[in-house]
XYZ file of C-alpha atoms in Angstrom:
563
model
C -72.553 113.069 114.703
C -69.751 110.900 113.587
C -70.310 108.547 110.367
C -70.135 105.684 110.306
C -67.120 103.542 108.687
C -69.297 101.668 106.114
C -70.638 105.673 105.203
C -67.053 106.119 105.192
C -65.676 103.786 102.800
C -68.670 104.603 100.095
C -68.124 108.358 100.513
C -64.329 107.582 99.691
C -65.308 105.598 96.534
C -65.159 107.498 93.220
C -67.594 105.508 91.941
C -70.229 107.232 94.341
C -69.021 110.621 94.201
C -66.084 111.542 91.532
C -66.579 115.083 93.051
C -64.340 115.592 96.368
C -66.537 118.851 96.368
C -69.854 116.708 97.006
C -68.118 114.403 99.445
C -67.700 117.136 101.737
C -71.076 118.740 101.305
C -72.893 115.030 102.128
C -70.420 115.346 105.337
C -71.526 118.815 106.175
C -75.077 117.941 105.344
C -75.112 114.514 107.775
C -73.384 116.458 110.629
C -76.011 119.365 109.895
C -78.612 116.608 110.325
C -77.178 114.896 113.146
C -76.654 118.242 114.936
C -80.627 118.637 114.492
C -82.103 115.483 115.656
C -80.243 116.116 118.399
C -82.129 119.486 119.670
C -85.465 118.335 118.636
C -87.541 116.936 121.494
C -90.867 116.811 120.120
C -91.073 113.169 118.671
C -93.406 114.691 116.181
C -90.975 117.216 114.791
C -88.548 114.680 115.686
C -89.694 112.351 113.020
C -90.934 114.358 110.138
C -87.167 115.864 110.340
C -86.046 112.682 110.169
C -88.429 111.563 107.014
C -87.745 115.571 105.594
C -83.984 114.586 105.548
C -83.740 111.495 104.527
C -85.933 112.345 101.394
C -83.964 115.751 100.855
C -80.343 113.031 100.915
C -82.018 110.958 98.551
C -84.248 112.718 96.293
C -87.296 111.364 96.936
C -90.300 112.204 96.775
C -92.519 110.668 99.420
C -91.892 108.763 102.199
C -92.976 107.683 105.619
C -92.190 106.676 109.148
C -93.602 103.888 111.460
C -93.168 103.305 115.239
C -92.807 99.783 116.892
C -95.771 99.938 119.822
C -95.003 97.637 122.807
C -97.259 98.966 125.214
C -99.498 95.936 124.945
C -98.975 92.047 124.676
C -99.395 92.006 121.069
C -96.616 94.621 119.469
C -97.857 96.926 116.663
C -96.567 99.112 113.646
C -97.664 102.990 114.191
C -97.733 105.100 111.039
C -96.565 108.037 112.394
C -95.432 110.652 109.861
C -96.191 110.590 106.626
C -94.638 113.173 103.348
C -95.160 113.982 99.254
C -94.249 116.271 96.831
C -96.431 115.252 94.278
C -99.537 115.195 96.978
C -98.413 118.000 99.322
C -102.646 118.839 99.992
C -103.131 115.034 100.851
C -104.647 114.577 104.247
C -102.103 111.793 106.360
C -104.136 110.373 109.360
C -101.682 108.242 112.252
C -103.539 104.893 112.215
C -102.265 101.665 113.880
C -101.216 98.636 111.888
C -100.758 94.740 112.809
C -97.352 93.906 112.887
C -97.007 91.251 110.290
C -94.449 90.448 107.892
C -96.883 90.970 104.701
C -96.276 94.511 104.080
C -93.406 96.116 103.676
C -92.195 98.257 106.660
C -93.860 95.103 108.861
C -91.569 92.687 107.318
C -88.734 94.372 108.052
C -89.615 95.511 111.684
C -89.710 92.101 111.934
C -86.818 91.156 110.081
C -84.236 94.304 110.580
C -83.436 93.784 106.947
C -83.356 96.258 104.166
C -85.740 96.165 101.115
C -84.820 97.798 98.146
C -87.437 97.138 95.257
C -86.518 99.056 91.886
C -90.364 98.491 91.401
C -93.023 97.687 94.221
C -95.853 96.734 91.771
C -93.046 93.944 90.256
C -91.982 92.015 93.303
C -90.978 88.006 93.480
C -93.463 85.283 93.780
C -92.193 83.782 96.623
C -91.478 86.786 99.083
C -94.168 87.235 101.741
C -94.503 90.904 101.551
C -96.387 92.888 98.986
C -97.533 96.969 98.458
C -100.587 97.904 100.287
C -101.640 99.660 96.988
C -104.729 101.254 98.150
C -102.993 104.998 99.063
C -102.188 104.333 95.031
C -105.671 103.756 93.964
C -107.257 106.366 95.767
C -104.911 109.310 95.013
C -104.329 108.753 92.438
C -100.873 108.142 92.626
C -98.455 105.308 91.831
C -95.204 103.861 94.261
C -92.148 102.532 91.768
C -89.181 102.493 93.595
C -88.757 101.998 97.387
C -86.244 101.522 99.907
C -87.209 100.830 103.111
C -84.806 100.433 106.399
C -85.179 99.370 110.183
C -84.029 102.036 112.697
C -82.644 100.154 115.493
C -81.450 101.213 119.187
C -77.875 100.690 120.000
C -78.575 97.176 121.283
C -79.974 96.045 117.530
C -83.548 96.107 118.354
C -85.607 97.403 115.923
C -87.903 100.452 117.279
C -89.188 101.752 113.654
C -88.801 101.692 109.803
C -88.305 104.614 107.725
C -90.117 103.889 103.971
C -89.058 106.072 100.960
C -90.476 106.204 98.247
C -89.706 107.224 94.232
C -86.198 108.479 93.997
C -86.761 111.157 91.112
C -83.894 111.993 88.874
C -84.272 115.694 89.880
C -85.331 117.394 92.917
C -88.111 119.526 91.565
C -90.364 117.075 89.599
C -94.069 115.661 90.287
C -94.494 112.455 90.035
C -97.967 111.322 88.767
C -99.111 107.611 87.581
C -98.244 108.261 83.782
C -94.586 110.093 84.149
C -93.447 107.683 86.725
C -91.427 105.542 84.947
C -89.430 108.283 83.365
C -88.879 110.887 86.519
C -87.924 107.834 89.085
C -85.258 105.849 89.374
C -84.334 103.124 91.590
C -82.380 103.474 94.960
C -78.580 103.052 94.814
C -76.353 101.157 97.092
C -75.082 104.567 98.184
C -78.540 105.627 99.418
C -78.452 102.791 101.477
C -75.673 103.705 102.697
C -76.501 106.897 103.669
C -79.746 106.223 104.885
C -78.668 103.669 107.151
C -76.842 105.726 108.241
C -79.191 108.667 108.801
C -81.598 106.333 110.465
C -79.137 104.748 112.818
C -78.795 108.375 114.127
C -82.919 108.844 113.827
C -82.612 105.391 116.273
C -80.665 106.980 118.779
C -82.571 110.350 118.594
C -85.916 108.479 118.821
C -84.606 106.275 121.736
C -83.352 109.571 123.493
C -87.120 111.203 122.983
C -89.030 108.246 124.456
C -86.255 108.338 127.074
C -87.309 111.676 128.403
C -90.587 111.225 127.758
C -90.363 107.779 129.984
C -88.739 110.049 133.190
C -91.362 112.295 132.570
C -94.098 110.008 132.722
C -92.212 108.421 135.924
C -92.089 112.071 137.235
C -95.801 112.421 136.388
C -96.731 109.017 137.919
C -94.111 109.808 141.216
C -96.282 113.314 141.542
C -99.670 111.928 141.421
C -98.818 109.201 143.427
C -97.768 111.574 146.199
C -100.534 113.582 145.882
C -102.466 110.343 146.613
C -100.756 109.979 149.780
C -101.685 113.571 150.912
C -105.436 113.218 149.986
C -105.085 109.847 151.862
C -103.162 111.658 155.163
C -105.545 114.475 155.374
C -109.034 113.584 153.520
C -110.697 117.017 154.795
C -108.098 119.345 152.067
C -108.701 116.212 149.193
C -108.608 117.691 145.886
C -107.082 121.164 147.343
C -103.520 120.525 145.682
C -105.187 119.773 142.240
C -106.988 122.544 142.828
C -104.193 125.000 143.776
C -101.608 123.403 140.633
C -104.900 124.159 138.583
C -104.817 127.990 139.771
C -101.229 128.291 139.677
C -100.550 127.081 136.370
C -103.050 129.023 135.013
C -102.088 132.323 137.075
C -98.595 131.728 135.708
C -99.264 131.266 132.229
C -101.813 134.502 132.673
C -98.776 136.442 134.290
C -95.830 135.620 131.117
C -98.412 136.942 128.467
C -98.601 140.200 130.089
C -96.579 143.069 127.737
C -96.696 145.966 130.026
C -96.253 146.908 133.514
C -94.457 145.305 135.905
C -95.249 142.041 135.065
C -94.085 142.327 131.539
C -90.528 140.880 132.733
C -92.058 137.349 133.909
C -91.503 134.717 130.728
C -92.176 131.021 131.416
C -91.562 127.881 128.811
C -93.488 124.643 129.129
C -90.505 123.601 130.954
C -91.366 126.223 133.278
C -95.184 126.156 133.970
C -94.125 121.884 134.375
C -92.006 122.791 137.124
C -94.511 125.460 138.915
C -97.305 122.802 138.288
C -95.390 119.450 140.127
C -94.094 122.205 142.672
C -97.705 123.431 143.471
C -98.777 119.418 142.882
C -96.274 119.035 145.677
C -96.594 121.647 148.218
C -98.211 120.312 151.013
C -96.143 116.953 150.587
C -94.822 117.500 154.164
C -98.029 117.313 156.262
C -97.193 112.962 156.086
C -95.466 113.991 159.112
C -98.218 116.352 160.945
C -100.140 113.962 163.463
C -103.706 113.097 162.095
C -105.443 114.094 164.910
C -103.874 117.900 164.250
C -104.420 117.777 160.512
C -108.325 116.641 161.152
C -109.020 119.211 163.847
C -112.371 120.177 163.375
C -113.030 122.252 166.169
C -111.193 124.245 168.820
C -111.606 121.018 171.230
C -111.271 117.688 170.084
C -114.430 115.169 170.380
C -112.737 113.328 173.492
C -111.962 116.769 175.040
C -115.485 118.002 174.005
C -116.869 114.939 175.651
C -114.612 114.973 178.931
C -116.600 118.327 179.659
C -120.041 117.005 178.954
C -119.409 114.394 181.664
C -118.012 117.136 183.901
C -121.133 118.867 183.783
C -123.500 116.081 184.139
C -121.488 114.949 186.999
C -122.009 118.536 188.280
C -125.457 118.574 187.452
C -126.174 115.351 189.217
C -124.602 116.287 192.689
C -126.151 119.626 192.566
C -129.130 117.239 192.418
C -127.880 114.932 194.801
C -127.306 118.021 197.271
C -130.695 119.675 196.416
C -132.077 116.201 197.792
C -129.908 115.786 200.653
C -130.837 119.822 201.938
C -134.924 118.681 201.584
C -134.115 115.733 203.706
C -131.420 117.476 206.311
C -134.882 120.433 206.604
C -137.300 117.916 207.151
C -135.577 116.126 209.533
C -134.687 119.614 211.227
C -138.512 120.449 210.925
C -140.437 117.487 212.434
C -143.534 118.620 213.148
C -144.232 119.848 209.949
C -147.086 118.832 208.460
C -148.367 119.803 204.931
C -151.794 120.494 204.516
C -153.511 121.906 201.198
C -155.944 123.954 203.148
C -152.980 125.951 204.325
C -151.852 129.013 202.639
C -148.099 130.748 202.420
C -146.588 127.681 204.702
C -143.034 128.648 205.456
C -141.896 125.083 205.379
C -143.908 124.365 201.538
C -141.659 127.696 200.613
C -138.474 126.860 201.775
C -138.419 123.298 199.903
C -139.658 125.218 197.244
C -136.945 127.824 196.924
C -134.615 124.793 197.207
C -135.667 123.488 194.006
C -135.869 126.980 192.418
C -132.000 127.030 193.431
C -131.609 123.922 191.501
C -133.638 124.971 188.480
C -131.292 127.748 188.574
C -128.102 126.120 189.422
C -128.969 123.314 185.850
C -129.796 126.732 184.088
C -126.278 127.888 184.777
C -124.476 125.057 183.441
C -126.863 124.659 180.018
C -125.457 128.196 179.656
C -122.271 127.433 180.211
C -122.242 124.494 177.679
C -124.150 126.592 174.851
C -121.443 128.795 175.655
C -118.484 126.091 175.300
C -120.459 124.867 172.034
C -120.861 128.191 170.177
C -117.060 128.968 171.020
C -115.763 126.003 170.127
C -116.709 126.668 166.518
C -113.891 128.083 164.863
C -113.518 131.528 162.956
C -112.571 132.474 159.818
C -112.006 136.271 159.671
C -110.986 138.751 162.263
C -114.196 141.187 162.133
C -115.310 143.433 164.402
C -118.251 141.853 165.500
C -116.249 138.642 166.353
C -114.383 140.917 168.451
C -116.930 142.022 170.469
C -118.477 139.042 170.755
C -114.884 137.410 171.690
C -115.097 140.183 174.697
C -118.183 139.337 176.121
C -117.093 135.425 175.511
C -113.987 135.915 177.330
C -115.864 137.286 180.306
C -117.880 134.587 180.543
C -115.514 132.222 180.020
C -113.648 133.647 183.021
C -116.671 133.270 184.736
C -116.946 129.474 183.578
C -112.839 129.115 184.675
C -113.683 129.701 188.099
C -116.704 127.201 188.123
C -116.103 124.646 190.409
C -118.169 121.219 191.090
C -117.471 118.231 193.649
C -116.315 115.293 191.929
C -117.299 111.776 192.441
C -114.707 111.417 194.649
C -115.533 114.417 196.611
C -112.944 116.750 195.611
C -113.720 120.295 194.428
C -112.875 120.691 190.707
C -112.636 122.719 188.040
C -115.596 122.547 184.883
C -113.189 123.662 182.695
C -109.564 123.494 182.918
C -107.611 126.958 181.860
C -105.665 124.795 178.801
C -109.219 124.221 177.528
C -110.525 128.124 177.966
C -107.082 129.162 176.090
C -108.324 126.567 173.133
C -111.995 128.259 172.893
C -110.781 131.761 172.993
C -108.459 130.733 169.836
C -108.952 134.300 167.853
C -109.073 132.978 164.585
C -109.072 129.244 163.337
C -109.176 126.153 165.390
C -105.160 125.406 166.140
C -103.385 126.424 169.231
C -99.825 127.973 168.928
C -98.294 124.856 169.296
C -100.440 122.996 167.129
C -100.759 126.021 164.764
C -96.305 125.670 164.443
C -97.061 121.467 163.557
C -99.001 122.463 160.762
C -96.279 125.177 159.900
C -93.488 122.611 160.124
C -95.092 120.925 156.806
C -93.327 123.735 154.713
C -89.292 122.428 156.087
C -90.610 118.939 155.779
C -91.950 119.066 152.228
C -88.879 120.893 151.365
C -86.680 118.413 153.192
C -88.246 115.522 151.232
C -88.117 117.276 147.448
C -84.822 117.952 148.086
C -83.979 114.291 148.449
C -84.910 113.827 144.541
C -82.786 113.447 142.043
C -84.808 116.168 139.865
C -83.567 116.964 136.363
C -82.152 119.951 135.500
C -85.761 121.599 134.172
C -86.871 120.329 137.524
C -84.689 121.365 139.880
C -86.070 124.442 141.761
C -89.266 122.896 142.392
C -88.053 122.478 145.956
C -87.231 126.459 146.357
C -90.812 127.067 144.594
C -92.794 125.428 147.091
C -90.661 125.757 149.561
C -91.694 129.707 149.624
C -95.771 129.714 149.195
C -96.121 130.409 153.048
C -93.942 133.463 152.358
C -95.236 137.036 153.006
C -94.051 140.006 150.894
C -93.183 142.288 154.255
C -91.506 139.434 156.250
C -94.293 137.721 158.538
C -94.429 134.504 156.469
C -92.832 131.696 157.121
C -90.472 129.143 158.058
C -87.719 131.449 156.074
C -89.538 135.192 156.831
C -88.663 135.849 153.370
C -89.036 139.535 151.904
C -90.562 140.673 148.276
C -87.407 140.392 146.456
C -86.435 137.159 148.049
C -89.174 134.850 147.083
C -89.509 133.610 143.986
C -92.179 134.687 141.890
C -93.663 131.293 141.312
C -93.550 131.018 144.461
C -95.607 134.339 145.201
C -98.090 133.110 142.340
C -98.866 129.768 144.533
C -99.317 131.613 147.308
C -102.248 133.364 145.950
C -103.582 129.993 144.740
C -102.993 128.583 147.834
C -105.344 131.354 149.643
C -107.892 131.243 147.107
C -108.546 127.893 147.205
C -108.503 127.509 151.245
C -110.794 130.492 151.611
C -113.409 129.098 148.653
C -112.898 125.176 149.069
C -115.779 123.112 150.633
C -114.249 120.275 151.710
C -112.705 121.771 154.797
C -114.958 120.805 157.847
C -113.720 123.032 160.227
C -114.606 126.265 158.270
C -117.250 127.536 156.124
C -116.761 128.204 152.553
C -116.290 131.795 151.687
C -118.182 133.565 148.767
C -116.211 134.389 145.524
C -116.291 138.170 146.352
C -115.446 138.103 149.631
C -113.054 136.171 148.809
C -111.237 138.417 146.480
C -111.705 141.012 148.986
C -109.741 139.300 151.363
C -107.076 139.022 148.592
C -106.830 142.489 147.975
C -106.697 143.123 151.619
C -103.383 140.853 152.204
C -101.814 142.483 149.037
C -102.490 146.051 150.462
C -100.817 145.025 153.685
C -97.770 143.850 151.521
C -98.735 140.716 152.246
C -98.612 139.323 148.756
C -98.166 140.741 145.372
C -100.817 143.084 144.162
C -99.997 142.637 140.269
C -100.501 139.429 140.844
C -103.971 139.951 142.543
C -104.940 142.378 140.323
C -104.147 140.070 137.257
C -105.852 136.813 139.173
C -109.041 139.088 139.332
C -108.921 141.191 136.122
C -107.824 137.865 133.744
C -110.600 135.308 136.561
C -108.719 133.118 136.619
C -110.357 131.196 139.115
C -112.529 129.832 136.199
C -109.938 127.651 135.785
C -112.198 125.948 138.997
C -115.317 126.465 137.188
C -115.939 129.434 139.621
C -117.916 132.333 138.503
C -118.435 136.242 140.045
C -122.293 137.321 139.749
C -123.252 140.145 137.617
C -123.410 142.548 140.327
C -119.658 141.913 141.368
C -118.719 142.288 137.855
C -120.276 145.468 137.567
C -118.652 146.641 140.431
C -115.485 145.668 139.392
């Protein structure tokens, strides 16, 4: 902080300070200040430091600090911070106030200028301000001398007012409504000065502060407006990155309060858990480039494929009927002088028409089988079990079966049912996506990283790129698009990725899968951490700490007894 050269010339007066000794510890005591304001970032903090220190310059012994609001058409004063010695139990409430040149700190937002009254209660006649004496009167308490100033931005506008109020003639006495007059004095020219001064660096502090508060808010706006556009992409996962941010940042902040063990080393700020939350906000970012008939795969098949083989088979299913007819015609007219009559019993001709349609009751059998088959195993799985497994066995042979099922097309040519690209897509082991498909999806990871790197992120910001770039990573190697190892993924990373599980394996918006119970859910957690797949402390914390609560989720009383 640097004073200025009107603070300058009045510390250099001897008629200010005859002691050089004091000159230099106002210096040291504005630089002190300066150096302050300038490390505070909570505006709150922010601006009771700057009433605290402008009192403590000037002896005062109350004093206050309003806020210009121009967030809507009509501008108003906020009372922000509010301070007395002689009232330090009085409750302060932040209350809005019409901007209006009839009280004091509204008449000089208005007008930038100073107001220095050696007694508020004795004012002109023909100024438009006067005391708002009703903090006085219900105290009690009583306002003599005041000097208020306009803080104003390095381009002149005014963006606040700091009030003082009853400079006392030492530092440690009260001031009540009887002693006023002799504890108080009035404000000098010096405190002006000074003040102005002090609030010209409270101006650019304040500034500074709504500043970084505006990026953040951009930041904030940027993210949700992103997440929009993923919810918008992909309307099956809508809520899941909410969802997963929700479960990460609470995971985190679960994680840095932990004193022992080996998570006792993991610390985050609120810069921090800000960063893991617009990285986890973020994550998925990348599926805008996935295809949206990939990303709302419901099934193994699509609908069109789905449908394609429905008409296959009712085109089979008519020329097996078409051929049923044309063998009963090509017998009869083979067999002329047939003749049915009812009398007759265990006529050879009666049977063989009959056995024809048997072989066509038989033949339509077949293929209803074969689609009940094609429907079950076109509904996708979710876990690997064993009974999957042998039901995948006996599908496969059937399947086979159904591969080499051939049918005459309209235009006579002998075809396939089912082509062998669409028996690869219903014997899909787990899920709905083929490999190909399955490595889209994958890509979203290099293309969400791709795009966060593009930001101009600031410097408390800028790893959310690495952190979601790493929540597909597995502890032993197998994840992906990096193959990462344990020590080479970052922790907030690994904490997302146990979020990111969770809330796939428990969400209910995903129409290709079932949602998963709580427990088994868990137990499928546990599972991937004993494989090395992710990190067990972590795990062991999400469970022990439920943190999916965060989701409103609860375990039943028989899980938590057996946990």
């Amino acid at each position: 902080m640097t004073v200025p050269n009107s603070a300058t010339t009045i510390l250099d007066s001897q008629e200010f300070l005859p002691a050089s000794a004091e000159r230099v510890e106002l210096i040291e005591q504005l630089l002190a200040i300066g150096t302050a304001l300038s490390s505070s970032r909570d505006l709150g903090q922010l601006l009771n430091l700057i009433l605290s220190k402008s009192r403590e310059i000037t002896c005062s012994d109350a004093g206050s600090v309003y806020l210009i609001d121009h967030s809507d058409e009509t501008p108003k004063l906020l009372f922000k911070v509010a301070q007395n010695d002689s009232l330090p139990t009085g409750s302060f409430q932040e209350l809005v106030m019409p901007l209006t040149p009839k009280s004091l700190a509204g008449y000089v937002a208005l007008t930038g200028e100073i107001l220095n009254l050696p007694d508020a209660y004795d004012l002109p006649k023909d100024v438009p301000y006067e005391l708002d004496r009703s903090f006085d009167s219900s105290c009690p308490y009583h306002t003599r001398s005041v000097l208020v100033l306009p803080m104003q931005d390095q381009n002149g506008e005014v963006i606040g007012v700091i009030q003082l109020i009853n400079r006392k003639l030492r530092r440690h006495m009260v001031v009540t409504p009887k002693n006023v007059r002799e504890v108080t004095q009035s404000y000098s020219e010096w405190e002006e000065v000074i003040v102005r001064s002090l609030a010209s660096q409270a101006a650019i502090s304040i500034e500074r502060n709504q500043l970084q508060k505006n990026i953040e808010n951009l930041f904030e706006g940027f993210v949700r407006a992103s997440v929009q556009i993923i919810e918008a992409r992909d309307p099956t996962t809508s809520g899941h990155s909410e969802r997963v941010a929700e479960l990460t940042v609470r995971l985190s902040e679960e994680a840095s309060s932990v004193t022992t063990g080996p998570l006792r080393l993991i610390k985050f700020s609120d810069r921090n858990i800000q960063e893991i939350r617009y990285a986890a906000l973020l994550h998925d970012f990348g599926k805008v480039h996935i295809p949206e008939a990939i990303l709302g795969k419901q099934k193994k098949l699509y609908p069109s494929e789905l449908e394609v083989i429905r008409h296959r088979i009712a085109i089979a299913q008519r020329t097996l009927e078409m051929e049923c007819a044309q063998n009963k015609f090509k017998y009869l007219i083979e067999h002329p002088s047939h003749r049915h009559n009812s009398s007759e019993t265990g006529c050879a001709h009666c049977q063989q028409l009959e056995e024809l349609d048997k072989q066509l009751e038989r033949a339509i059998a077949r293929l209803g089988s074969y689609w009940k088959l094609i429907l079950e195993a076109n509904e996708p799985e979710v876990l690997d079990t064993k009974q999957f497994q042998f039901l995948s066995e006996e599908a496969f042979s059937q399947l086979t079966e159904l591969s080499q099922y051939t049918y005459r097309d309209i235009d006579g040519q002998l075809k396939p049912l089912i082509s062998q690209e669409e028996v690869a897509c219903l014997m899909i082991p787990r899920g709905n996506l083929t490999s190909e498909e399955r490595r889209a999806i994958e890509s979203h990871v290099t293309h969400t990283y791709a795009f966060l790197k593009r930001i101009p992120w600031t410097k408390h910001l800028q790893d959310v790129p690495i952190i979601a770039y790493g929540h597909h990573e597995k502890l032993d190697g197998s994840g992906y698009p990096q193959g990462l190892r344990h020590e080479e993924i970052p922790i907030q990373s690994q904490i997302m990725s146990i979020a990111d599980i969770y809330d796939a394996l428990t969400a209910s918006d995903r129409p290709y899968k079932r949602r998963l119970p709580l427990e088994i859910t868990l137990q499928i957690l546990r599972q991937e951490a004993a494989k090395t797949k992710i990190n067990s402390d972590l795990v062991d914390l999400f469970e022990q700490r439920q943190v999916f609560t965060v989701l409103g989720h609860t375990l039943t009383l028989e899980a938590n007894s057996a946990a």
